[in-house]
Tab-separated table of N, CA, C and O in Angstrom:
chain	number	residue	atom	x	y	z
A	1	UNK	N	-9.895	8.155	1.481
A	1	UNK	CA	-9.624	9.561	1.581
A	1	UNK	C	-10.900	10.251	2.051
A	1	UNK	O	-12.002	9.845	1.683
A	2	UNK	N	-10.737	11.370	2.926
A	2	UNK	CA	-12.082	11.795	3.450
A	2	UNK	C	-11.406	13.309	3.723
A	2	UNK	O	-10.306	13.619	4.180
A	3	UNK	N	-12.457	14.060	3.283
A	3	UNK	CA	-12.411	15.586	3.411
A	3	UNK	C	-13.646	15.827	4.141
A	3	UNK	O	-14.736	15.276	3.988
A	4	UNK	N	-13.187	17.047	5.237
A	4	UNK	CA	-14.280	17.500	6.038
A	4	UNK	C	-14.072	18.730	5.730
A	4	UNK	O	-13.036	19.064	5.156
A	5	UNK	N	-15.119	19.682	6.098
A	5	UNK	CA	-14.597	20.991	5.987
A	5	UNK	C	-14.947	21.611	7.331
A	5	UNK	O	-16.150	21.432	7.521
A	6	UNK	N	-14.515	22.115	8.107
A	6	UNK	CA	-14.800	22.576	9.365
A	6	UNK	C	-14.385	23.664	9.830
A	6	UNK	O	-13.203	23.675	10.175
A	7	UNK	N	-15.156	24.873	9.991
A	7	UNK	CA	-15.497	26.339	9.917
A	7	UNK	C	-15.042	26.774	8.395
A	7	UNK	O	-14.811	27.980	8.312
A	8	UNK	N	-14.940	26.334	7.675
A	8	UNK	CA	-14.533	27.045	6.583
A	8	UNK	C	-13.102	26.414	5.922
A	8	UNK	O	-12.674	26.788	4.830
A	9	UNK	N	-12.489	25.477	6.698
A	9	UNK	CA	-10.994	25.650	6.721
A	9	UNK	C	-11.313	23.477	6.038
A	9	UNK	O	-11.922	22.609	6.662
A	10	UNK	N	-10.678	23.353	4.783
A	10	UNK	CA	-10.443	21.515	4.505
A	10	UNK	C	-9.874	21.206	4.694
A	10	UNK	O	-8.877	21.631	4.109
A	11	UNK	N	-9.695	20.365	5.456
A	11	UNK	CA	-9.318	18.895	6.114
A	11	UNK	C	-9.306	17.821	5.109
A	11	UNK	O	-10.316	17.161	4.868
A	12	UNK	N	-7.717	17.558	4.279
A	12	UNK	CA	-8.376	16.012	4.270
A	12	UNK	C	-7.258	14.875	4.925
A	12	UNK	O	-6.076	14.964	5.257
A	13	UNK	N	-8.056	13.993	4.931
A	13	UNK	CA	-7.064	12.612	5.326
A	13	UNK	C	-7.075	11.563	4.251
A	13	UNK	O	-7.941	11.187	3.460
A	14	UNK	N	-5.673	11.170	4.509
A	14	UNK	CA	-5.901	9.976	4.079
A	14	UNK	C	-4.827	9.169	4.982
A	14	UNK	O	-4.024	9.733	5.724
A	15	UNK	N	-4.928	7.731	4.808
A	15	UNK	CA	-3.922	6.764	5.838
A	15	UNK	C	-2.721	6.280	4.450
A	15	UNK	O	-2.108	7.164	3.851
A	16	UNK	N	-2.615	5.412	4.247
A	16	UNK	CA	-1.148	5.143	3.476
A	16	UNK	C	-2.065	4.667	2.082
A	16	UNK	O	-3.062	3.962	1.925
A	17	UNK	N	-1.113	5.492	1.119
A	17	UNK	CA	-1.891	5.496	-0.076
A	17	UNK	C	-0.752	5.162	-1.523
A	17	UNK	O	0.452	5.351	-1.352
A	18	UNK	N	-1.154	4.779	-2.578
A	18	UNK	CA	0.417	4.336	-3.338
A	18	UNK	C	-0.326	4.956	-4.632
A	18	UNK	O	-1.498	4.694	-4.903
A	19	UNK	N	0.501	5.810	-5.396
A	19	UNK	CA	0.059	5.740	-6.989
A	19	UNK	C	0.299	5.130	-7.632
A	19	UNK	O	0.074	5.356	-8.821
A	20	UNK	N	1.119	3.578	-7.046
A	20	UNK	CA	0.747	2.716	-8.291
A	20	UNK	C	-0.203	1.689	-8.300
A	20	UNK	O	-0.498	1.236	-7.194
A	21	UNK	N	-0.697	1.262	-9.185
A	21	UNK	CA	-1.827	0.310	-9.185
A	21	UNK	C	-1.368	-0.520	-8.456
A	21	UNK	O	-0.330	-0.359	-7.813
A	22	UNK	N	-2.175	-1.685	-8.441
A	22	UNK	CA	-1.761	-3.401	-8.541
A	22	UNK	C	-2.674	-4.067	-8.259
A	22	UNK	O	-3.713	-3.455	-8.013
A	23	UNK	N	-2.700	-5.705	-8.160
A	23	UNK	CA	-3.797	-6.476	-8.812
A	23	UNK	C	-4.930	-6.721	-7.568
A	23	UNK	O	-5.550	-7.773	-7.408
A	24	UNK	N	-5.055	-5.524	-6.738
A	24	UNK	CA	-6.545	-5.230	-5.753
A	24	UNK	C	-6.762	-4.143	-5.268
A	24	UNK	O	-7.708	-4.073	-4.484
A	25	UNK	N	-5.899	-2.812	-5.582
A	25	UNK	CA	-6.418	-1.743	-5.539
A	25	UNK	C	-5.842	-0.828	-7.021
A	25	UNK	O	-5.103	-1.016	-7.987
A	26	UNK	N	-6.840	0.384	-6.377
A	26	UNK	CA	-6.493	1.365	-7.674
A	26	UNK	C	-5.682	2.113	-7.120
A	26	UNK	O	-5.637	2.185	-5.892
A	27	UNK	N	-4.666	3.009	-8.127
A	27	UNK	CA	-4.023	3.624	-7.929
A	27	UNK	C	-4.699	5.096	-7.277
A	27	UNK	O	-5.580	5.670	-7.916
A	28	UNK	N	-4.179	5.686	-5.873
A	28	UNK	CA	-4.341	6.679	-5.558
A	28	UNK	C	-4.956	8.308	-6.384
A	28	UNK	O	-4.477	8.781	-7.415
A	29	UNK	N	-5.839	8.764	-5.760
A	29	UNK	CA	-6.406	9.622	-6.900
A	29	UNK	C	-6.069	10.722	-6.605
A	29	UNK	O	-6.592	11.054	-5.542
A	30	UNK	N	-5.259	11.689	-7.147
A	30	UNK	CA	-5.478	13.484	-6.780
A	30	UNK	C	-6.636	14.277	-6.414
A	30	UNK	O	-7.034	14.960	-7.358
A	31	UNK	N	-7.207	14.386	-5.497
A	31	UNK	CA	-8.051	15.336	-5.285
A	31	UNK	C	-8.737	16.654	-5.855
A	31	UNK	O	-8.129	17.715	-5.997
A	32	UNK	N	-9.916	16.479	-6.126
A	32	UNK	CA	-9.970	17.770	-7.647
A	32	UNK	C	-10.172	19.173	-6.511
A	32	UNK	O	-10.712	20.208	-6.903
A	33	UNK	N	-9.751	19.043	-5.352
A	33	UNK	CA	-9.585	19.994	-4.686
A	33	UNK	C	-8.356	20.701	-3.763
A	33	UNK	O	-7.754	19.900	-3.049
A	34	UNK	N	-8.058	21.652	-3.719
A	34	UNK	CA	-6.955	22.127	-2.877
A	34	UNK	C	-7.405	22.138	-1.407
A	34	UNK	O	-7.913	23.129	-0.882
A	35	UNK	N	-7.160	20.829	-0.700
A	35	UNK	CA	-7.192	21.151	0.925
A	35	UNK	C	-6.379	22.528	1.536
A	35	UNK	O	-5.429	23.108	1.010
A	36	UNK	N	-7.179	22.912	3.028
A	36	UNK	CA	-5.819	23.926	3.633
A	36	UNK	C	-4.954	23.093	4.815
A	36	UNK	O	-3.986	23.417	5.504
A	37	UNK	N	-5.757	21.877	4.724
A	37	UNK	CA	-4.618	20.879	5.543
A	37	UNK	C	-4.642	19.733	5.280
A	37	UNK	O	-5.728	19.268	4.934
A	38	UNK	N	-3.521	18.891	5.341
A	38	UNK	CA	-3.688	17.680	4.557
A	38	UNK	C	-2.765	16.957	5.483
A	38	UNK	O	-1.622	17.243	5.841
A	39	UNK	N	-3.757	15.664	5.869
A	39	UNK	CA	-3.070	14.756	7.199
A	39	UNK	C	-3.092	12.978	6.331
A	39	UNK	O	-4.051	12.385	5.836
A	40	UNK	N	-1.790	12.601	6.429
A	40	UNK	CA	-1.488	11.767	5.423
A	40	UNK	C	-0.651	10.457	6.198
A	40	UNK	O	0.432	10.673	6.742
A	41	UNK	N	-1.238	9.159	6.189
A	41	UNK	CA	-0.331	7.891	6.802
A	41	UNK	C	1.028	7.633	6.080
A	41	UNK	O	0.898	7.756	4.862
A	42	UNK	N	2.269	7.318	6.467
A	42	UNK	CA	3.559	7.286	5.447
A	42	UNK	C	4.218	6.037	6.219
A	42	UNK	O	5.232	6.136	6.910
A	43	UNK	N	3.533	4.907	6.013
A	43	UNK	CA	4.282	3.786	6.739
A	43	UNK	C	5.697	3.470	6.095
A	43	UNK	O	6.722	3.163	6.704
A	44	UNK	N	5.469	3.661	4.294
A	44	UNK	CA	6.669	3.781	4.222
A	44	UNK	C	7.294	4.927	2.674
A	44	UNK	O	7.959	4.874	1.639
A	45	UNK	N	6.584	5.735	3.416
A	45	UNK	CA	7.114	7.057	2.807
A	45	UNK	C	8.157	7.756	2.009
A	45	UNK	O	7.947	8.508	1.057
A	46	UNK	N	9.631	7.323	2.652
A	46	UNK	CA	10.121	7.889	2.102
A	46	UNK	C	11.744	6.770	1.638
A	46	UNK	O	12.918	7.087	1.449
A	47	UNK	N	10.910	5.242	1.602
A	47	UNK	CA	11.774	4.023	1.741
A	47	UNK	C	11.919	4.036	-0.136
A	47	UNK	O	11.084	4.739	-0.706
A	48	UNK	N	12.618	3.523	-0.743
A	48	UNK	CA	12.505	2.856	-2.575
A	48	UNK	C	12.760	1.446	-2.240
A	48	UNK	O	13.535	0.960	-1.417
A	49	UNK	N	11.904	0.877	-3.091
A	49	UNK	CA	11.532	-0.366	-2.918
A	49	UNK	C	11.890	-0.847	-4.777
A	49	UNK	O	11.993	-0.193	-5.815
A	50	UNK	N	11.980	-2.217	-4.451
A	50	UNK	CA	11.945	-2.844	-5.676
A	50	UNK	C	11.252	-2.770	-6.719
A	50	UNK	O	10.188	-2.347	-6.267
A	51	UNK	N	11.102	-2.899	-7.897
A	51	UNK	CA	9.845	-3.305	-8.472
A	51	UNK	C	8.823	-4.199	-8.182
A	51	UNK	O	9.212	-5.359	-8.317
A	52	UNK	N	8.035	-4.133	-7.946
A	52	UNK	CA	6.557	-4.896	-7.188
A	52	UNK	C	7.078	-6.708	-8.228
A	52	UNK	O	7.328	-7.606	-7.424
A	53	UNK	N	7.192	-7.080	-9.510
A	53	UNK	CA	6.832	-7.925	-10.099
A	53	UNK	C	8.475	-8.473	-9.358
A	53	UNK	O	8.388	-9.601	-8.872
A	54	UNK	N	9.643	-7.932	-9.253
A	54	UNK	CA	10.514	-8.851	-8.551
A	54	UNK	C	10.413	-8.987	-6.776
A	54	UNK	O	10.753	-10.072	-6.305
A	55	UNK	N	10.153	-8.368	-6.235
A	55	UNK	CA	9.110	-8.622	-5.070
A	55	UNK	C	8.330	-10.051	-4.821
A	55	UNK	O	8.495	-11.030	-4.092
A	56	UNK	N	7.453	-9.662	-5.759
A	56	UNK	CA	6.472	-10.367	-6.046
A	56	UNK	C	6.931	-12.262	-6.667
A	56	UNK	O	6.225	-13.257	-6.506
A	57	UNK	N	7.860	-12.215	-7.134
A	57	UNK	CA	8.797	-13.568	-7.387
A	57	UNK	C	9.184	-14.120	-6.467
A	57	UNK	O	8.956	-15.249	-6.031
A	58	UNK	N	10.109	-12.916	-5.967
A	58	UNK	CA	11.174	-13.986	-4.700
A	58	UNK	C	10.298	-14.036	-3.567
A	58	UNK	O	10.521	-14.965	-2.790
A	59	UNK	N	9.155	-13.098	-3.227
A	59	UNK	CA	8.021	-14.169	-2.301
A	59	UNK	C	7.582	-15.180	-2.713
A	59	UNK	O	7.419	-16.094	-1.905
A	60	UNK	N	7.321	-15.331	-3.767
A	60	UNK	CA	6.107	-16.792	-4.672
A	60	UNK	C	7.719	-17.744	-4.622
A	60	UNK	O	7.477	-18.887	-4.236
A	61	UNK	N	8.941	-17.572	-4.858
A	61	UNK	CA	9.728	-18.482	-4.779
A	61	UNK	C	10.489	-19.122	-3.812
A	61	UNK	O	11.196	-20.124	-3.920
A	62	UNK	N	10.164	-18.144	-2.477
A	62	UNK	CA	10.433	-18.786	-0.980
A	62	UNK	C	8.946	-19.599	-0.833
A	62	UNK	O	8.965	-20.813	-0.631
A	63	UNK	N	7.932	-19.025	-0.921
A	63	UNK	CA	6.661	-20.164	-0.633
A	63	UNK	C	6.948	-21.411	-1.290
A	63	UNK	O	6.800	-22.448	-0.643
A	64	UNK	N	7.403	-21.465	-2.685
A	64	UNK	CA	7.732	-22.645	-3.318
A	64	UNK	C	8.544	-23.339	-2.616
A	64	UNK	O	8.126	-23.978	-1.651
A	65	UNK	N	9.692	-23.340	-2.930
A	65	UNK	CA	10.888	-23.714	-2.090
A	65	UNK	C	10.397	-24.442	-0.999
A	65	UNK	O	10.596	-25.654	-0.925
A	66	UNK	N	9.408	-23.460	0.359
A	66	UNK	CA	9.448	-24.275	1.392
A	66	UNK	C	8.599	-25.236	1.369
A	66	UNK	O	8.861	-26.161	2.138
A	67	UNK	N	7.109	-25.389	0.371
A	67	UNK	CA	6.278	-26.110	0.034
A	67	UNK	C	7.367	-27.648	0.079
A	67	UNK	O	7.594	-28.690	0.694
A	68	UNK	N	7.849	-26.620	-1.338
A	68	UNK	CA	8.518	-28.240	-2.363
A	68	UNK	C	9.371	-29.362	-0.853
A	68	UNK	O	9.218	-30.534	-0.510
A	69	UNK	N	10.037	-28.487	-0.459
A	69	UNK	CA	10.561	-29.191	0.865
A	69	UNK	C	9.621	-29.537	2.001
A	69	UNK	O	10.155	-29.442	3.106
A	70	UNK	N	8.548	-29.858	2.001
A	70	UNK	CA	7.784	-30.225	2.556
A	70	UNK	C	7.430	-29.514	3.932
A	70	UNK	O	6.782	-30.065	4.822
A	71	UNK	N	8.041	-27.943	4.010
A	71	UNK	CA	7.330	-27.067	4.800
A	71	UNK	C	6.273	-26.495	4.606
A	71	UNK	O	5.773	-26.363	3.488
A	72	UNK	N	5.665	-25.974	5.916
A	72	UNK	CA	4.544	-25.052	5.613
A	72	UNK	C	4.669	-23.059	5.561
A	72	UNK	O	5.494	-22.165	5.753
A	73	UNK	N	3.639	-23.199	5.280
A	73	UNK	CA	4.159	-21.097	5.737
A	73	UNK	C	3.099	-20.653	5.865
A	73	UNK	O	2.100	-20.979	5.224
A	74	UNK	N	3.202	-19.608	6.966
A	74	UNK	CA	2.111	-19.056	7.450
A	74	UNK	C	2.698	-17.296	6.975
A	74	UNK	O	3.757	-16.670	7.004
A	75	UNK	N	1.361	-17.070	6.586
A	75	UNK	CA	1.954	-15.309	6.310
A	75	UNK	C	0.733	-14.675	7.562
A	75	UNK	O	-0.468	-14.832	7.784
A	76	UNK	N	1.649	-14.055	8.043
A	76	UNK	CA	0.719	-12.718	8.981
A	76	UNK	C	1.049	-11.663	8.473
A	76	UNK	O	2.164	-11.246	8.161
A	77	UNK	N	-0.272	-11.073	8.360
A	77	UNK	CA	-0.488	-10.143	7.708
A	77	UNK	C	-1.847	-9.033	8.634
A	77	UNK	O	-2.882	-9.443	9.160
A	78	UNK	N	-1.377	-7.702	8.559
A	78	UNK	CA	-2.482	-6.825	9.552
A	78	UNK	C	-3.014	-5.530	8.887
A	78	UNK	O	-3.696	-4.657	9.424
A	79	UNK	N	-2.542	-5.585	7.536
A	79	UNK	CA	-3.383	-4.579	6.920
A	79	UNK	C	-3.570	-4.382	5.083
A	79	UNK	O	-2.574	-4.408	4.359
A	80	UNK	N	-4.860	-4.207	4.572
A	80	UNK	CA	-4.953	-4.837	3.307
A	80	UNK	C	-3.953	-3.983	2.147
A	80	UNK	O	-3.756	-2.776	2.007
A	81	UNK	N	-3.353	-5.348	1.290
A	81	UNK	CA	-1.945	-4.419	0.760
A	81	UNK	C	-1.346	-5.685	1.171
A	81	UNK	O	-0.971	-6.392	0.236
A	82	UNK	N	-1.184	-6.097	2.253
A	82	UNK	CA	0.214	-7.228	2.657
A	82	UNK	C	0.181	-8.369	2.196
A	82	UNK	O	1.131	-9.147	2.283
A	83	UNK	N	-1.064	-8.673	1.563
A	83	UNK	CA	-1.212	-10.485	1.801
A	83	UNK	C	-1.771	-10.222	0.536
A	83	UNK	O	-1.245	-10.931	-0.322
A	84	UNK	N	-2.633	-9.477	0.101
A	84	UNK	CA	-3.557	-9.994	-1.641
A	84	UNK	C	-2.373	-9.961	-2.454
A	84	UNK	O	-2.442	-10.222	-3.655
């Protein structure tokens, strides 16, 4: 998150941000300030998603699966969040 202030008028940004924790970032922080503009990333904004811990299974149980069957798996991944 980055605030500028420029002629008088705040700016802040931020790119895609989550308030909930999880096990490599912190949860998103409120700003102890009132910007007068606020420019914000929403890759996926306005989607509902699962709970992270069943998510988080049925990926670890397709990697299994294809292991146990003697496949491999490659994860591509292009921004941090996707892969830790």
């Amino acid at each position: 998150m980055f605030m500028a202030d420029i002629a008088g008028v705040r700016v802040l940004y931020t790119g895609d941000y989550s308030r909930e924790e999880d096990c490599h970032l912190c949860a998103g922080e409120i700003p102890q300030f009132s910007p007068d503009i606020c420019i914000i990333g929403s890759t996926y904004g306005v989607q509902l998603h699962q709970p992270r811990n069943v998510r988080e299974k049925r990926f670890t149980d397709v990697i299994h699966s294809t292991i146990s069957q003697g496949g491999r798996v490659l994860i591509p991944t292009f921004a941090l969040g996707r892969a830790q």
